[in-house]
Amino acid sequence: MRWTMDYQQILENIYQAIQPYAKKGKQADYIPALAKVNPDQFGMCIHTIYGEIYSIEQADTRFSIQSISKVFALAMCLSLKGDELWKRVGKEPSGTAFNSLIQLEVEKGIPRNPFINAGAIVMSDILLSMLKSPEEDFLAFVRAVSGNDTIQYNDEVAVSEREKGYLNAAIANLLKYHGTIENDIERVLRFYFLMCSIEMSCRELSLAFLAFANHRKKFNYAGVTLTTSQVKRMNAIMQTCGFYDEAGEFSYLVGLPGKSGVGGGIVAIYPLQYSVAVWSPRLNSKGNSVMGIKALELFTTETKESIF
Ligand code: GLU
């Protein structure tokens, strides 16, 4: 069934309503290149499956998608390995921080899910083992699903993260110790950081995620093919694991599957209706965009559209 709602007006009202949060939180600075981003920015864009587009403010400014790239990596890994993937990584929420080592040690090197860093480092290893040109293939997939050939990695961000990436290096070492990754640790980390460094705008991200929102449509982009059922399951993992140890809170406040990144981006989908991306660099203590979460909470409240 088709809803008709004035999304543009709703977005403009939301932008006014979230102004009291404009200075709350702090941008990620543990990646030195991200510390240079102006934190006082905000953009939001919606694509409906009927082809309408609504946007406000800096919806066309590109930013570092960081962990949102983990959704693209999961799509590629599922396409290549199918259910075999779940022997290498779990699909339960972690309830711990994105870069936590604790569970990984207790659970003997099997990451809880593909959306925590440990899980994504395993996916990086899988793509390195299965593809001849992983860097080119990953970018080709992201470009194809976004319908945009200008999307790029940002080498400066990737290198800057590697220089200070002690915790991710510790995770990779623990994985290697337990035999969960096959390739050289340095190679795996380099590719992981490069995937995180991709830059996209809210407009580009919300268009890319329409492929997940519209899960009944054929998913086939640059050779990455998924069945309707696989896309549905990816959306389930976004719902339960997309926000680290704040997945429950996001579900409670917003009620949509989605994924966040420490660049301040969040993308969420309403199956068979729309995909929405929001970006603002100031993060809360869990690493999620303060204004982003508030804007999405108001959006699903105002539209009365959520999966619940
Ligand atoms: N590249 C970041 C890291 O590994 C991604 C974290 C995130 O966006 O949540 O720390």
PDB file of N, CA and C in Angstrom, residues 54-89:
ATOM      1  N   TYR A  54      13.798  13.187  -1.003  1.00  0.00           N
ATOM      2  CA  TYR A  54      13.612  14.370  -0.140  1.00  0.00           C
ATOM      3  C   TYR A  54      14.923  14.589   0.602  1.00  0.00           C
ATOM      4  N   SER A  55      15.360  15.836   0.702  1.00  0.00           N
ATOM      5  CA  SER A  55      16.635  16.050   1.400  1.00  0.00           C
ATOM      6  C   SER A  55      16.658  17.416   2.080  1.00  0.00           C
ATOM      7  N   ILE A  56      17.527  17.532   3.079  1.00  0.00           N
ATOM      8  CA  ILE A  56      17.737  18.841   3.715  1.00  0.00           C
ATOM      9  C   ILE A  56      19.210  19.049   4.036  1.00  0.00           C
ATOM     10  N   GLU A  57      19.557  20.310   4.134  1.00  0.00           N
ATOM     11  CA  GLU A  57      20.896  20.765   4.554  1.00  0.00           C
ATOM     12  C   GLU A  57      22.002  20.078   3.742  1.00  0.00           C
ATOM     13  N   GLN A  58      23.045  19.533   4.449  1.00  0.00           N
ATOM     14  CA  GLN A  58      24.214  19.051   3.694  1.00  0.00           C
ATOM     15  C   GLN A  58      24.055  17.606   3.221  1.00  0.00           C
ATOM     16  N   ALA A  59      22.936  17.347   2.563  1.00  0.00           N
ATOM     17  CA  ALA A  59      22.674  15.975   2.095  1.00  0.00           C
ATOM     18  C   ALA A  59      23.634  15.561   0.992  1.00  0.00           C
ATOM     19  N   ASP A  60      24.338  16.520   0.390  1.00  0.00           N
ATOM     20  CA  ASP A  60      25.253  16.181  -0.705  1.00  0.00           C
ATOM     21  C   ASP A  60      26.722  16.235  -0.314  1.00  0.00           C
ATOM     22  N   THR A  61      26.989  16.488   0.960  1.00  0.00           N
ATOM     23  CA  THR A  61      28.389  16.518   1.408  1.00  0.00           C
ATOM     24  C   THR A  61      28.837  15.091   1.709  1.00  0.00           C
ATOM     25  N   ARG A  62      29.969  14.716   1.146  1.00  0.00           N
ATOM     26  CA  ARG A  62      30.474  13.369   1.420  1.00  0.00           C
ATOM     27  C   ARG A  62      31.185  13.309   2.762  1.00  0.00           C
ATOM     28  N   PHE A  63      31.068  12.178   3.420  1.00  0.00           N
ATOM     29  CA  PHE A  63      31.745  11.967   4.702  1.00  0.00           C
ATOM     30  C   PHE A  63      32.246  10.526   4.739  1.00  0.00           C
ATOM     31  N   SER A  64      33.026  10.218   5.778  1.00  0.00           N
ATOM     32  CA  SER A  64      33.621   8.891   5.898  1.00  0.00           C
ATOM     33  C   SER A  64      32.547   7.915   6.389  1.00  0.00           C
ATOM     34  N   ILE A  65      32.224   6.904   5.593  1.00  0.00           N
ATOM     35  CA  ILE A  65      31.090   6.057   6.007  1.00  0.00           C
ATOM     36  C   ILE A  65      31.489   5.082   7.124  1.00  0.00           C
ATOM     37  N   GLN A  66      32.792   4.860   7.289  1.00  0.00           N
ATOM     38  CA  GLN A  66      33.299   3.990   8.360  1.00  0.00           C
ATOM     39  C   GLN A  66      32.515   2.671   8.462  1.00  0.00           C
ATOM     40  N   SER A  67      31.893   2.393   9.609  1.00  0.00           N
ATOM     41  CA  SER A  67      31.312   1.054   9.783  1.00  0.00           C
ATOM     42  C   SER A  67      30.088   0.771   8.918  1.00  0.00           C
ATOM     43  N   ILE A  68      29.557   1.790   8.264  1.00  0.00           N
ATOM     44  CA  ILE A  68      28.438   1.505   7.356  1.00  0.00           C
ATOM     45  C   ILE A  68      28.946   0.596   6.230  1.00  0.00           C
ATOM     46  N   SER A  69      30.261   0.673   5.959  1.00  0.00           N
ATOM     47  CA  SER A  69      30.847  -0.187   4.918  1.00  0.00           C
ATOM     48  C   SER A  69      30.686  -1.671   5.263  1.00  0.00           C
ATOM     49  N   LYS A  70      30.465  -1.972   6.545  1.00  0.00           N
ATOM     50  CA  LYS A  70      30.350  -3.380   6.961  1.00  0.00           C
ATOM     51  C   LYS A  70      29.110  -4.036   6.341  1.00  0.00           C
ATOM     52  N   VAL A  71      28.104  -3.233   6.039  1.00  0.00           N
ATOM     53  CA  VAL A  71      26.901  -3.785   5.389  1.00  0.00           C
ATOM     54  C   VAL A  71      27.256  -4.220   3.961  1.00  0.00           C
ATOM     55  N   PHE A  72      28.035  -3.384   3.273  1.00  0.00           N
ATOM     56  CA  PHE A  72      28.435  -3.752   1.911  1.00  0.00           C
ATOM     57  C   PHE A  72      29.336  -4.993   1.941  1.00  0.00           C
ATOM     58  N   ALA A  73      30.227  -5.056   2.936  1.00  0.00           N
ATOM     59  CA  ALA A  73      31.120  -6.218   3.036  1.00  0.00           C
ATOM     60  C   ALA A  73      30.307  -7.488   3.301  1.00  0.00           C
ATOM     61  N   LEU A  74      29.281  -7.365   4.152  1.00  0.00           N
ATOM     62  CA  LEU A  74      28.450  -8.540   4.440  1.00  0.00           C
ATOM     63  C   LEU A  74      27.711  -8.994   3.172  1.00  0.00           C
ATOM     64  N   ALA A  75      27.207  -8.040   2.404  1.00  0.00           N
ATOM     65  CA  ALA A  75      26.502  -8.424   1.168  1.00  0.00           C
ATOM     66  C   ALA A  75      27.442  -9.214   0.263  1.00  0.00           C
ATOM     67  N   MET A  76      28.684  -8.752   0.146  1.00  0.00           N
ATOM     68  CA  MET A  76      29.644  -9.456  -0.725  1.00  0.00           C
ATOM     69  C   MET A  76      29.976 -10.842  -0.177  1.00  0.00           C
ATOM     70  N   CYS A  77      30.207 -10.927   1.131  1.00  0.00           N
ATOM     71  CA  CYS A  77      30.575 -12.214   1.729  1.00  0.00           C
ATOM     72  C   CYS A  77      29.432 -13.212   1.622  1.00  0.00           C
ATOM     73  N   LEU A  78      28.197 -12.742   1.837  1.00  0.00           N
ATOM     74  CA  LEU A  78      27.041 -13.655   1.744  1.00  0.00           C
ATOM     75  C   LEU A  78      26.859 -14.134   0.313  1.00  0.00           C
ATOM     76  N   SER A  79      27.092 -13.226  -0.621  1.00  0.00           N
ATOM     77  CA  SER A  79      26.956 -13.589  -2.022  1.00  0.00           C
ATOM     78  C   SER A  79      28.002 -14.651  -2.398  1.00  0.00           C
ATOM     79  N   LEU A  80      29.208 -14.506  -1.847  1.00  0.00           N
ATOM     80  CA  LEU A  80      30.285 -15.441  -2.194  1.00  0.00           C
ATOM     81  C   LEU A  80      30.200 -16.760  -1.430  1.00  0.00           C
ATOM     82  N   LYS A  81      29.818 -16.700  -0.176  1.00  0.00           N
ATOM     83  CA  LYS A  81      29.915 -17.899   0.674  1.00  0.00           C
ATOM     84  C   LYS A  81      28.577 -18.481   1.116  1.00  0.00           C
ATOM     85  N   GLY A  82      27.493 -17.745   0.974  1.00  0.00           N
ATOM     86  CA  GLY A  82      26.198 -18.234   1.456  1.00  0.00           C
ATOM     87  C   GLY A  82      26.268 -18.556   2.941  1.00  0.00           C
ATOM     88  N   ASP A  83      25.538 -19.557   3.374  1.00  0.00           N
ATOM     89  CA  ASP A  83      25.460 -19.865   4.811  1.00  0.00           C
ATOM     90  C   ASP A  83      26.774 -20.358   5.417  1.00  0.00           C
ATOM     91  N   GLU A  84      27.718 -20.758   4.566  1.00  0.00           N
ATOM     92  CA  GLU A  84      29.053 -21.145   5.056  1.00  0.00           C
ATOM     93  C   GLU A  84      29.696 -20.024   5.870  1.00  0.00           C
ATOM     94  N   LEU A  85      29.303 -18.769   5.527  1.00  0.00           N
ATOM     95  CA  LEU A  85      29.865 -17.606   6.215  1.00  0.00           C
ATOM     96  C   LEU A  85      29.712 -17.728   7.731  1.00  0.00           C
ATOM     97  N   TRP A  86      28.581 -18.320   8.155  1.00  0.00           N
ATOM     98  CA  TRP A  86      28.262 -18.327   9.587  1.00  0.00           C
ATOM     99  C   TRP A  86      29.127 -19.299  10.387  1.00  0.00           C
ATOM    100  N   LYS A  87      30.022 -20.013   9.689  1.00  0.00           N
ATOM    101  CA  LYS A  87      31.003 -20.814  10.443  1.00  0.00           C
ATOM    102  C   LYS A  87      32.129 -19.923  10.946  1.00  0.00           C
ATOM    103  N   ARG A  88      32.307 -18.774  10.288  1.00  0.00           N
ATOM    104  CA  ARG A  88      33.437 -17.895  10.636  1.00  0.00           C
ATOM    105  C   ARG A  88      33.035 -16.735  11.534  1.00  0.00           C
ATOM    106  N   VAL A  89      31.746 -16.401  11.508  1.00  0.00           N
ATOM    107  CA  VAL A  89      31.285 -15.239  12.279  1.00  0.00           C
ATOM    108  C   VAL A  89      29.840 -15.504  12.723  1.00  0.00           C
TER     109      VAL A  89
END
